[in-house]
mmCIF file of C-alpha atoms in Angstrom:
data_model
loop_
_atom_site.group_PDB
_atom_site.id
_atom_site.type_symbol
_atom_site.label_atom_id
_atom_site.label_comp_id
_atom_site.label_asym_id
_atom_site.label_seq_id
_atom_site.Cartn_x
_atom_site.Cartn_y
_atom_site.Cartn_z
ATOM 1 C CA UNK A 11 3.019 31.642 -10.619
ATOM 2 C CA UNK A 12 1.075 32.952 -8.159
ATOM 3 C CA UNK A 13 -0.948 30.042 -5.839
ATOM 4 C CA UNK A 14 -4.390 31.424 -6.926
ATOM 5 C CA UNK A 15 -3.358 31.061 -10.728
ATOM 6 C CA UNK A 16 -2.336 27.588 -10.165
ATOM 7 C CA UNK A 17 -5.153 26.400 -8.392
ATOM 8 C CA UNK A 18 -7.559 27.894 -10.977
ATOM 9 C CA UNK A 19 -5.952 26.344 -13.940
ATOM 10 C CA UNK A 20 -6.191 23.042 -12.266
ATOM 11 C CA UNK A 21 -10.117 22.864 -11.438
ATOM 12 C CA UNK A 22 -10.260 24.102 -15.298
ATOM 13 C CA UNK A 23 -7.704 21.471 -17.168
ATOM 14 C CA UNK A 24 -7.525 18.372 -14.807
ATOM 15 C CA UNK A 25 -10.383 15.550 -14.922
ATOM 16 C CA UNK A 26 -12.435 16.167 -12.162
ATOM 17 C CA UNK A 27 -11.844 13.214 -10.697
ATOM 18 C CA UNK A 28 -9.633 13.691 -7.382
ATOM 19 C CA UNK A 29 -10.596 15.792 -4.281
ATOM 20 C CA UNK A 30 -7.292 17.691 -3.709
ATOM 21 C CA UNK A 31 -6.736 19.899 -0.733
ATOM 22 C CA UNK A 32 -6.304 23.573 -1.897
ATOM 23 C CA UNK A 33 -2.762 23.989 -1.664
ATOM 24 C CA UNK A 34 0.128 23.432 -4.350
ATOM 25 C CA UNK A 35 2.770 21.305 -2.844
ATOM 26 C CA UNK A 36 6.063 22.817 -4.375
ATOM 27 C CA UNK A 37 9.333 21.210 -2.399
ATOM 28 C CA UNK A 38 10.244 18.041 -0.639
ATOM 29 C CA UNK A 39 12.543 17.464 1.962
ATOM 30 C CA UNK A 40 12.633 14.494 4.562
ATOM 31 C CA UNK A 41 9.247 14.509 5.940
ATOM 32 C CA UNK A 42 8.372 18.246 5.133
ATOM 33 C CA UNK A 43 6.985 19.939 2.362
ATOM 34 C CA UNK A 44 6.036 23.106 1.079
ATOM 35 C CA UNK A 45 3.397 24.669 -0.699
ATOM 36 C CA UNK A 46 3.667 27.577 -3.410
ATOM 37 C CA UNK A 47 3.410 30.078 -0.892
ATOM 38 C CA UNK A 48 6.328 29.409 1.150
ATOM 39 C CA UNK A 49 4.533 27.427 4.023
ATOM 40 C CA UNK A 50 5.913 24.328 5.731
ATOM 41 C CA UNK A 51 3.734 20.487 6.542
ATOM 42 C CA UNK A 52 5.271 18.092 8.291
ATOM 43 C CA UNK A 53 4.024 15.096 5.678
ATOM 44 C CA UNK A 54 2.564 12.396 7.463
ATOM 45 C CA UNK A 55 0.952 11.227 4.584
ATOM 46 C CA UNK A 56 4.301 9.919 2.820
ATOM 47 C CA UNK A 57 2.002 10.212 -0.965
ATOM 48 C CA UNK A 58 -0.396 7.647 1.019
ATOM 49 C CA UNK A 59 2.862 5.679 1.990
ATOM 50 C CA UNK A 60 4.875 5.796 -0.846
ATOM 51 C CA UNK A 61 8.141 7.918 0.063
ATOM 52 C CA UNK A 62 9.287 5.597 2.767
ATOM 53 C CA UNK A 63 12.995 7.353 3.023
ATOM 54 C CA UNK A 64 11.006 10.586 2.811
ATOM 55 C CA UNK A 65 11.446 13.602 0.300
ATOM 56 C CA UNK A 66 14.961 13.783 -1.799
ATOM 57 C CA UNK A 67 16.522 11.404 0.186
ATOM 58 C CA UNK A 68 20.472 11.554 -0.912
ATOM 59 C CA UNK A 69 20.687 7.496 -1.944
ATOM 60 C CA UNK A 70 17.388 8.341 -3.951
ATOM 61 C CA UNK A 71 18.242 11.290 -5.698
ATOM 62 C CA UNK A 72 21.875 9.778 -6.641
ATOM 63 C CA UNK A 73 20.252 6.695 -8.118
ATOM 64 C CA UNK A 74 18.280 8.830 -10.034
ATOM 65 C CA UNK A 75 21.064 11.057 -11.340
ATOM 66 C CA UNK A 76 23.386 7.896 -12.349
ATOM 67 C CA UNK A 77 20.429 5.854 -13.705
ATOM 68 C CA UNK A 78 19.109 8.856 -15.654
ATOM 69 C CA UNK A 79 22.840 9.539 -16.736
ATOM 70 C CA UNK A 80 23.509 6.559 -17.505
ATOM 71 C CA UNK A 81 20.183 4.325 -19.565
ATOM 72 C CA UNK A 82 16.638 5.073 -19.225
ATOM 73 C CA UNK A 83 14.886 2.575 -20.900
ATOM 74 C CA UNK A 84 15.069 -0.706 -23.228
ATOM 75 C CA UNK A 85 12.788 -3.413 -23.423
ATOM 76 C CA UNK A 86 11.733 -6.789 -21.366
ATOM 77 C CA UNK A 87 13.213 -8.619 -25.060
ATOM 78 C CA UNK A 88 16.561 -7.789 -23.100
ATOM 79 C CA UNK A 89 17.934 -8.500 -20.154
ATOM 80 C CA UNK A 90 19.621 -5.173 -18.351
ATOM 81 C CA UNK A 91 21.536 -5.585 -14.916
ATOM 82 C CA UNK A 92 19.510 -3.250 -12.284
ATOM 83 C CA UNK A 93 16.249 -5.358 -12.960
ATOM 84 C CA UNK A 94 18.007 -8.211 -12.068
ATOM 85 C CA UNK A 95 20.189 -7.123 -8.931
ATOM 86 C CA UNK A 96 16.750 -5.766 -7.602
ATOM 87 C CA UNK A 97 14.495 -9.154 -8.115
ATOM 88 C CA UNK A 98 17.558 -10.748 -6.524
ATOM 89 C CA UNK A 99 17.344 -8.893 -3.474
ATOM 90 C CA UNK A 100 13.704 -9.121 -3.189
ATOM 91 C CA UNK A 101 13.698 -12.925 -3.661
ATOM 92 C CA UNK A 102 16.375 -13.222 -1.598
ATOM 93 C CA UNK A 103 14.531 -10.991 1.342
ATOM 94 C CA UNK A 104 10.934 -12.430 1.189
ATOM 95 C CA UNK A 105 9.378 -16.165 0.313
ATOM 96 C CA UNK A 106 10.055 -15.611 -3.928
ATOM 97 C CA UNK A 107 11.771 -17.216 -5.994
ATOM 98 C CA UNK A 108 10.163 -14.888 -9.201
ATOM 99 C CA UNK A 109 9.459 -11.805 -9.502
ATOM 100 C CA UNK A 110 7.509 -10.004 -11.936
ATOM 101 C CA UNK A 111 8.037 -6.550 -12.496
ATOM 102 C CA UNK A 112 5.084 -3.613 -13.662
ATOM 103 C CA UNK A 113 3.953 0.100 -13.101
ATOM 104 C CA UNK A 114 1.444 0.526 -10.691
ATOM 105 C CA UNK A 115 -0.431 -2.173 -7.709
ATOM 106 C CA UNK A 116 -3.257 -2.443 -9.761
ATOM 107 C CA UNK A 117 -0.996 -3.481 -12.654
ATOM 108 C CA UNK A 118 0.541 -5.972 -9.997
ATOM 109 C CA UNK A 119 -2.252 -7.080 -9.089
ATOM 110 C CA UNK A 120 -3.646 -7.821 -12.531
ATOM 111 C CA UNK A 121 -0.866 -10.044 -13.011
ATOM 112 C CA UNK A 122 -1.613 -11.601 -9.612
ATOM 113 C CA UNK A 123 -5.421 -12.449 -10.643
ATOM 114 C CA UNK A 124 -4.118 -13.767 -14.549
ATOM 115 C CA UNK A 125 -1.329 -16.381 -12.768
ATOM 116 C CA UNK A 126 -4.186 -17.410 -10.432
ATOM 117 C CA UNK A 127 -6.691 -17.979 -12.880
ATOM 118 C CA UNK A 128 -3.664 -19.531 -15.692
ATOM 119 C CA UNK A 129 -2.222 -21.683 -12.666
ATOM 120 C CA UNK A 130 -5.761 -22.897 -11.209
ATOM 121 C CA UNK A 131 -6.845 -24.121 -14.758
ATOM 122 C CA UNK A 132 -4.127 -25.730 -16.010
ATOM 123 C CA UNK A 133 -3.477 -27.383 -12.530
ATOM 124 C CA UNK A 134 -6.786 -28.074 -10.754
ATOM 125 C CA UNK A 135 -10.442 -27.488 -14.100
ATOM 126 C CA UNK A 136 -11.042 -24.877 -16.775
ATOM 127 C CA UNK A 137 -14.028 -24.135 -14.540
ATOM 128 C CA UNK A 138 -11.328 -22.964 -11.794
ATOM 129 C CA UNK A 139 -10.987 -19.431 -11.973
ATOM 130 C CA UNK A 140 -13.075 -17.714 -8.668
ATOM 131 C CA UNK A 141 -10.579 -15.417 -6.229
ATOM 132 C CA UNK A 142 -12.290 -14.749 -2.926
ATOM 133 C CA UNK A 143 -11.339 -11.043 -1.489
ATOM 134 C CA UNK A 144 -12.480 -9.138 1.365
ATOM 135 C CA UNK A 145 -15.305 -6.581 2.608
ATOM 136 C CA UNK A 146 -13.500 -3.198 3.014
ATOM 137 C CA UNK A 147 -10.233 -3.970 0.631
ATOM 138 C CA UNK A 148 -8.913 -1.852 -1.707
ATOM 139 C CA UNK A 149 -6.964 -3.182 -4.657
ATOM 140 C CA UNK A 150 -6.437 -0.980 -7.207
ATOM 141 C CA UNK A 151 -8.535 1.169 -10.071
ATOM 142 C CA UNK A 152 -8.546 -0.777 -13.183
ATOM 143 C CA UNK A 153 -11.527 -3.034 -13.873
ATOM 144 C CA UNK A 154 -10.273 -6.265 -12.375
ATOM 145 C CA UNK A 155 -9.192 -4.538 -9.351
ATOM 146 C CA UNK A 156 -11.587 -2.456 -8.823
ATOM 147 C CA UNK A 157 -14.516 -5.397 -8.629
ATOM 148 C CA UNK A 158 -11.830 -7.166 -6.362
ATOM 149 C CA UNK A 159 -11.942 -4.193 -3.980
ATOM 150 C CA UNK A 160 -15.019 -4.973 -1.560
ATOM 151 C CA UNK A 161 -16.018 -1.155 -1.527
ATOM 152 C CA UNK A 162 -18.815 -0.495 -3.427
ATOM 153 C CA UNK A 163 -17.966 3.214 -3.676
ATOM 154 C CA UNK A 164 -14.999 2.411 -5.986
ATOM 155 C CA UNK A 165 -17.360 0.392 -8.208
ATOM 156 C CA UNK A 166 -20.462 2.902 -8.800
ATOM 157 C CA UNK A 167 -20.917 3.436 -12.384
ATOM 158 C CA UNK A 168 -18.477 1.298 -13.804
ATOM 159 C CA UNK A 169 -20.735 -2.039 -13.708
ATOM 160 C CA UNK A 170 -20.811 -4.450 -15.395
ATOM 161 C CA UNK A 171 -17.896 -5.968 -13.277
ATOM 162 C CA UNK A 172 -15.855 -8.488 -14.104
ATOM 163 C CA UNK A 173 -17.392 -11.920 -13.631
ATOM 164 C CA UNK A 174 -15.464 -14.745 -10.952
ATOM 165 C CA UNK A 175 -15.247 -12.632 -7.939
ATOM 166 C CA UNK A 176 -16.772 -13.299 -4.054
ATOM 167 C CA UNK A 177 -16.376 -10.995 -1.014
ATOM 168 C CA UNK A 178 -16.930 -11.910 2.453
ATOM 169 C CA UNK A 179 -15.676 -9.936 5.541
ATOM 170 C CA UNK A 180 -12.407 -9.331 6.780
ATOM 171 C CA UNK A 181 -10.825 -11.376 9.903
ATOM 172 C CA UNK A 182 -13.809 -13.889 9.607
ATOM 173 C CA UNK A 183 -12.435 -17.785 8.943
ATOM 174 C CA UNK A 184 -16.062 -19.027 8.778
ATOM 175 C CA UNK A 185 -16.979 -16.943 6.268
ATOM 176 C CA UNK A 186 -13.962 -17.814 3.963
ATOM 177 C CA UNK A 187 -14.335 -21.512 4.772
ATOM 178 C CA UNK A 188 -17.910 -21.168 3.582
ATOM 179 C CA UNK A 189 -16.741 -18.977 0.395
ATOM 180 C CA UNK A 190 -14.337 -21.782 -0.723
ATOM 181 C CA UNK A 191 -15.363 -24.082 -3.467
ATOM 182 C CA UNK A 192 -14.320 -26.444 -6.396
ATOM 183 C CA UNK A 193 -14.263 -22.920 -8.701
ATOM 184 C CA UNK A 194 -12.110 -21.472 -5.905
ATOM 185 C CA UNK A 195 -8.391 -20.188 -7.927
ATOM 186 C CA UNK A 196 -7.096 -17.713 -4.876
ATOM 187 C CA UNK A 197 -7.939 -16.144 -1.810
ATOM 188 C CA UNK A 198 -6.869 -11.895 -2.146
ATOM 189 C CA UNK A 199 -5.901 -10.485 1.110
ATOM 190 C CA UNK A 200 -4.231 -7.524 2.336
ATOM 191 C CA UNK A 201 -2.254 -8.481 6.221
ATOM 192 C CA UNK A 202 -3.644 -4.754 6.813
ATOM 193 C CA UNK A 203 -6.534 -3.231 5.360
ATOM 194 C CA UNK A 204 -5.631 0.425 4.547
ATOM 195 C CA UNK A 205 -7.842 2.187 2.743
ATOM 196 C CA UNK A 206 -10.373 0.275 3.712
ATOM 197 C CA UNK A 207 -10.123 1.545 7.735
ATOM 198 C CA UNK A 208 -6.416 0.352 8.940
ATOM 199 C CA UNK A 209 -7.949 -2.994 9.915
ATOM 200 C CA UNK A 210 -5.815 -5.329 11.540
ATOM 201 C CA UNK A 211 -6.449 -9.014 11.865
ATOM 202 C CA UNK A 212 -6.340 -11.096 14.460
ATOM 203 C CA UNK A 213 -3.318 -13.051 14.714
ATOM 204 C CA UNK A 214 -5.193 -16.225 13.906
ATOM 205 C CA UNK A 215 -6.704 -14.895 10.608
ATOM 206 C CA UNK A 216 -3.532 -15.355 7.938
ATOM 207 C CA UNK A 217 -2.223 -18.487 9.503
ATOM 208 C CA UNK A 218 -6.071 -19.618 9.126
ATOM 209 C CA UNK A 219 -5.892 -18.319 5.885
ATOM 210 C CA UNK A 220 -2.703 -20.535 4.644
ATOM 211 C CA UNK A 221 -4.567 -23.372 5.972
ATOM 212 C CA UNK A 222 -7.654 -23.629 3.840
ATOM 213 C CA UNK A 223 -5.627 -22.555 1.024
ATOM 214 C CA UNK A 224 -3.670 -25.426 1.633
ATOM 215 C CA UNK A 225 -6.519 -27.751 2.212
ATOM 216 C CA UNK A 226 -8.424 -27.176 -0.661
ATOM 217 C CA UNK A 227 -5.543 -26.243 -3.347
ATOM 218 C CA UNK A 228 -6.578 -22.028 -3.834
ATOM 219 C CA UNK A 229 -3.208 -19.903 -3.678
ATOM 220 C CA UNK A 230 -2.944 -17.106 -1.270
ATOM 221 C CA UNK A 231 -2.026 -13.829 -2.295
ATOM 222 C CA UNK A 232 -1.453 -10.953 -0.486
ATOM 223 C CA UNK A 233 -1.994 -7.509 -1.104
ATOM 224 C CA UNK A 234 1.293 -5.435 0.289
ATOM 225 C CA UNK A 235 1.304 -2.647 -1.302
ATOM 226 C CA UNK A 236 0.601 -0.599 1.260
ATOM 227 C CA UNK A 237 1.966 -2.790 3.648
ATOM 228 C CA UNK A 238 4.933 -3.274 2.290
ATOM 229 C CA UNK A 239 8.613 -1.940 2.375
ATOM 230 C CA UNK A 240 8.878 -2.002 5.825
ATOM 231 C CA UNK A 241 5.448 -0.136 6.390
ATOM 232 C CA UNK A 242 4.143 -2.324 9.314
ATOM 233 C CA UNK A 243 7.607 -3.002 11.158
ATOM 234 C CA UNK A 244 8.664 -5.777 9.354
ATOM 235 C CA UNK A 245 9.909 -5.438 5.416
ATOM 236 C CA UNK A 246 6.477 -7.892 4.879
ATOM 237 C CA UNK A 247 3.078 -7.624 6.489
ATOM 238 C CA UNK A 248 3.444 -11.297 6.305
ATOM 239 C CA UNK A 249 5.910 -11.905 8.410
ATOM 240 C CA UNK A 250 4.086 -10.909 11.606
ATOM 241 C CA UNK A 251 3.147 -14.518 10.991
ATOM 242 C CA UNK A 252 4.600 -17.475 10.660
ATOM 243 C CA UNK A 253 3.162 -18.222 7.298
ATOM 244 C CA UNK A 254 4.162 -17.363 3.737
ATOM 245 C CA UNK A 255 1.796 -16.181 0.634
ATOM 246 C CA UNK A 256 1.862 -18.510 -2.377
ATOM 247 C CA UNK A 257 2.056 -14.779 -4.237
ATOM 248 C CA UNK A 258 2.734 -11.371 -3.074
ATOM 249 C CA UNK A 259 2.052 -7.785 -4.438
ATOM 250 C CA UNK A 260 4.103 -4.876 -4.297
ATOM 251 C CA UNK A 261 4.102 -0.912 -5.794
ATOM 252 C CA UNK A 262 3.830 2.144 -3.465
ATOM 253 C CA UNK A 263 7.437 2.537 -1.531
ATOM 254 C CA UNK A 264 9.504 -0.522 -3.428
ATOM 255 C CA UNK A 265 10.807 3.098 -5.958
ATOM 256 C CA UNK A 266 10.539 5.971 -2.993
ATOM 257 C CA UNK A 267 8.277 7.688 -5.545
ATOM 258 C CA UNK A 268 9.547 6.484 -9.053
ATOM 259 C CA UNK A 269 6.467 4.276 -10.310
ATOM 260 C CA UNK A 270 6.920 0.727 -9.922
ATOM 261 C CA UNK A 271 4.795 -2.303 -9.276
ATOM 262 C CA UNK A 272 5.763 -5.928 -8.595
ATOM 263 C CA UNK A 273 4.692 -9.385 -8.620
ATOM 264 C CA UNK A 274 6.323 -11.513 -6.284
ATOM 265 C CA UNK A 275 5.921 -16.446 -6.907
ATOM 266 C CA UNK A 276 6.678 -19.190 -5.687
ATOM 267 C CA UNK A 277 8.881 -21.087 -7.965
ATOM 268 C CA UNK A 278 6.085 -23.580 -9.543
ATOM 269 C CA UNK A 279 3.446 -21.174 -9.101
ATOM 270 C CA UNK A 280 5.576 -19.075 -11.703
ATOM 271 C CA UNK A 281 5.827 -21.665 -14.002
ATOM 272 C CA UNK A 282 1.983 -20.825 -15.438
ATOM 273 C CA UNK A 283 3.391 -17.632 -16.884
ATOM 274 C CA UNK A 284 4.988 -18.879 -19.968
ATOM 275 C CA UNK A 285 7.083 -16.853 -22.681
ATOM 276 C CA UNK A 286 4.231 -14.067 -24.376
ATOM 277 C CA UNK A 287 1.397 -14.845 -21.499
ATOM 278 C CA UNK A 288 1.979 -11.279 -19.735
ATOM 279 C CA UNK A 289 3.708 -8.425 -20.356
ATOM 280 C CA UNK A 290 4.571 -4.826 -19.178
ATOM 281 C CA UNK A 291 6.553 -2.651 -21.609
ATOM 282 C CA UNK A 292 7.663 -0.229 -19.234
ATOM 283 C CA UNK A 293 7.756 -2.943 -16.361
ATOM 284 C CA UNK A 294 11.722 -3.006 -14.203
ATOM 285 C CA UNK A 295 12.778 -0.340 -16.185
ATOM 286 C CA UNK A 296 16.714 -0.376 -15.641
ATOM 287 C CA UNK A 297 16.066 2.916 -14.663
ATOM 288 C CA UNK A 298 13.179 2.617 -12.589
ATOM 289 C CA UNK A 299 15.131 -0.616 -10.813
ATOM 290 C CA UNK A 300 18.086 1.486 -10.362
ATOM 291 C CA UNK A 301 15.786 3.146 -7.854
ATOM 292 C CA UNK A 302 14.267 0.604 -6.765
ATOM 293 C CA UNK A 303 17.500 -0.967 -5.878
ATOM 294 C CA UNK A 304 18.752 1.524 -4.066
ATOM 295 C CA UNK A 305 15.368 2.724 -2.218
ATOM 296 C CA UNK A 306 14.984 -0.809 -1.018
ATOM 297 C CA UNK A 307 18.717 -1.234 -0.080
ATOM 298 C CA UNK A 308 18.436 1.564 2.079
ATOM 299 C CA UNK A 309 15.569 0.387 3.802
ATOM 300 C CA UNK A 310 16.955 -3.433 4.671
ATOM 301 C CA UNK A 311 20.158 -1.782 5.341
ATOM 302 C CA UNK A 312 19.513 0.893 7.717
ATOM 303 C CA UNK A 313 17.139 -1.143 9.500
ATOM 304 C CA UNK A 314 14.170 1.283 8.679
ATOM 305 C CA UNK A 315 11.664 -1.580 9.837
ATOM 306 C CA UNK A 316 12.708 -1.755 13.017
ATOM 307 C CA UNK A 317 12.552 2.272 13.277
ATOM 308 C CA UNK A 318 9.291 1.633 12.036
ATOM 309 C CA UNK A 319 8.026 -0.576 14.828
ATOM 310 C CA UNK A 320 9.418 1.866 17.616
ATOM 311 C CA UNK A 321 8.147 4.984 16.625
ATOM 312 C CA UNK A 322 4.909 3.195 15.387
ATOM 313 C CA UNK A 323 4.811 1.896 19.106
ATOM 314 C CA UNK A 324 5.387 5.401 20.974
ATOM 315 C CA UNK A 325 3.234 7.265 18.505
ATOM 316 C CA UNK A 326 0.097 4.695 18.860
ATOM 317 C CA UNK A 327 0.633 5.761 22.835
ATOM 318 C CA UNK A 328 0.192 9.035 22.195
ATOM 319 C CA UNK A 329 -2.893 8.520 20.418
ATOM 320 C CA UNK A 330 -4.751 5.617 23.137
ATOM 321 C CA UNK A 331 -3.469 8.186 25.788
ATOM 322 C CA UNK A 332 -5.300 11.029 24.030
ATOM 323 C CA UNK A 333 -8.388 8.248 23.497
ATOM 324 C CA UNK A 334 -8.803 8.099 26.782
ATOM 325 C CA UNK A 335 -9.239 11.926 27.783
ATOM 326 C CA UNK A 336 -11.102 12.407 24.447
ATOM 327 C CA UNK A 337 -14.362 10.509 23.666
ATOM 328 C CA UNK A 338 -14.518 11.076 20.047
ATOM 329 C CA UNK A 339 -11.483 8.817 19.681
ATOM 330 C CA UNK A 340 -13.391 5.328 19.369
ATOM 331 C CA UNK A 341 -10.071 2.575 19.030
ATOM 332 C CA UNK A 342 -6.609 3.211 17.933
ATOM 333 C CA UNK A 343 -4.976 0.448 15.901
ATOM 334 C CA UNK A 344 -2.333 -0.132 13.463
ATOM 335 C CA UNK A 345 1.166 -1.872 13.327
ATOM 336 C CA UNK A 346 4.710 -0.067 12.820
ATOM 337 C CA UNK A 347 4.004 3.485 10.469
ATOM 338 C CA UNK A 348 0.283 2.883 9.639
ATOM 339 C CA UNK A 349 -1.885 3.725 12.027
ATOM 340 C CA UNK A 350 -5.479 4.495 12.260
ATOM 341 C CA UNK A 351 -7.692 6.186 14.813
ATOM 342 C CA UNK A 352 -11.346 5.733 14.995
ATOM 343 C CA UNK A 353 -13.395 8.643 15.572
ATOM 344 C CA UNK A 354 -17.264 8.955 16.344
ATOM 345 C CA UNK A 355 -17.088 11.501 13.594
ATOM 346 C CA UNK A 356 -16.268 12.020 10.226
ATOM 347 C CA UNK A 357 -12.178 12.412 9.787
ATOM 348 C CA UNK A 358 -12.183 14.588 7.266
ATOM 349 C CA UNK A 359 -12.751 18.126 9.173
ATOM 350 C CA UNK A 360 -10.027 16.767 11.327
ATOM 351 C CA UNK A 361 -7.581 15.994 8.227
ATOM 352 C CA UNK A 362 -8.867 19.647 7.028
ATOM 353 C CA UNK A 363 -8.022 21.276 10.528
ATOM 354 C CA UNK A 364 -4.799 19.611 10.788
ATOM 355 C CA UNK A 365 -3.394 20.871 7.570
ATOM 356 C CA UNK A 366 -4.021 24.411 8.568
ATOM 357 C CA UNK A 367 -1.924 23.923 11.235
ATOM 358 C CA UNK A 368 1.018 22.425 9.207
ATOM 359 C CA UNK A 369 0.395 18.663 9.558
ATOM 360 C CA UNK A 370 -0.566 16.569 6.605
ATOM 361 C CA UNK A 371 -2.037 13.266 7.730
ATOM 362 C CA UNK A 372 -5.240 11.410 5.935
ATOM 363 C CA UNK A 373 -8.450 9.752 6.248
ATOM 364 C CA UNK A 374 -9.165 5.592 5.865
ATOM 365 C CA UNK A 375 -12.667 5.155 5.046
ATOM 366 C CA UNK A 376 -15.338 8.091 6.919
ATOM 367 C CA UNK A 377 -14.037 7.842 10.886
ATOM 368 C CA UNK A 378 -10.747 6.885 10.437
ATOM 369 C CA UNK A 379 -7.549 9.336 10.908
ATOM 370 C CA UNK A 380 -4.768 7.640 9.047
ATOM 371 C CA UNK A 381 -1.220 8.159 9.733
ATOM 372 C CA UNK A 382 1.472 6.787 7.493
ATOM 373 C CA UNK A 383 4.757 8.875 7.771
ATOM 374 C CA UNK A 384 7.873 8.790 6.025
ATOM 375 C CA UNK A 385 10.319 5.693 8.036
ATOM 376 C CA UNK A 386 12.708 7.621 8.512
ATOM 377 C CA UNK A 387 10.669 10.427 10.824
ATOM 378 C CA UNK A 388 11.969 11.175 13.781
ATOM 379 C CA UNK A 389 10.321 10.991 18.036
ATOM 380 C CA UNK A 390 10.278 15.061 17.617
ATOM 381 C CA UNK A 391 8.145 15.077 14.676
ATOM 382 C CA UNK A 392 6.191 12.410 15.796
ATOM 383 C CA UNK A 393 5.336 14.819 19.195
ATOM 384 C CA UNK A 394 4.511 17.387 17.212
ATOM 385 C CA UNK A 395 2.349 15.561 14.950
ATOM 386 C CA UNK A 396 0.357 13.925 18.365
ATOM 387 C CA UNK A 397 0.291 17.627 19.322
ATOM 388 C CA UNK A 398 -1.051 19.104 16.281
ATOM 389 C CA UNK A 399 -4.047 16.532 16.259
ATOM 390 C CA UNK A 400 -4.605 17.252 20.368
ATOM 391 C CA UNK A 401 -4.676 20.922 19.461
ATOM 392 C CA UNK A 402 -6.896 20.440 16.414
ATOM 393 C CA UNK A 403 -9.511 17.901 18.686
ATOM 394 C CA UNK A 404 -9.332 20.174 21.644
ATOM 395 C CA UNK A 405 -10.269 23.241 19.129
ATOM 396 C CA UNK A 406 -13.502 21.212 18.014
ATOM 397 C CA UNK A 407 -13.986 20.675 21.651
ATOM 398 C CA UNK A 408 -13.834 16.882 21.014
#
């Protein structure tokens, strides 16, 4: 099938809710993708921070083959060994005591919101249900998570939104303190805002949120859907601070591209979920749990968070050197291999021009160029990405 026909059929038969690039990806290996015309791309999107191990990693592919030939699905009315091993591995490498599995980040955040409300109602009062989130945040596309999301563009047209949510500026402890009252069940926040512009908080922000929650009895929920699984240079983003959350949500890179979500919680908090109070038909099937077990074990065993930290520092140094020569780059920020370069103009045309030169990158908000390569990327790929961005900015006279 030729590319022109594929794109025509895509335009005719898909719902029009994606702004897709005019290429059709047919194959991937490591940090590279190929389109239906045979053109190669260096992938610095990783499926929006999903394929942390790159495309077709041999251990993930092997786990997929073995799991598919062994057992695809049984309901959560039964125990399965892969799910048990995955839950154990997650708890042994985080603050958490318990894990609930689902299919996506939005589902994981839905579970966290429901758990926070149930815990607060049982522990404090029936009118304690509000969740405070932050502006410019992104927490998902379901009705509750799009309400939690602090960006009106994702909410427009879907009103009335869910009741029980407040939004305050990110990285503003005073605003958060003023928003907390006797109806506050939880604070929901990303350790680093990804979609909102790769916004890194001050060092005292996450500890300050922990203190506010301890004083008020509210739960602290970290949305680590984008920052988790080694992306920021630590296994979890919260590990850059000295505090721990009460609940953490994961998805994206957890199974390196096979859909999965997870909500992790402390023992006393998780107890609010009794049998029958919450569920997910496909959550943590033996197939996806086997794949996630292989992916997470590889991230930990191959010390990929440390690699992300080292390579990310090099990329940010390169972008900052570029910023000293080019006034178009206002600021470079990020941690590990979650990096944003804020421009003084819209980032979309730069993303398009990079793609034309064989480099796939992302936007984050209107003006931020976002780099989220797989954690297995090497120094030569990083230098090629920097050279491509520099050439694109040079061609535009920026």
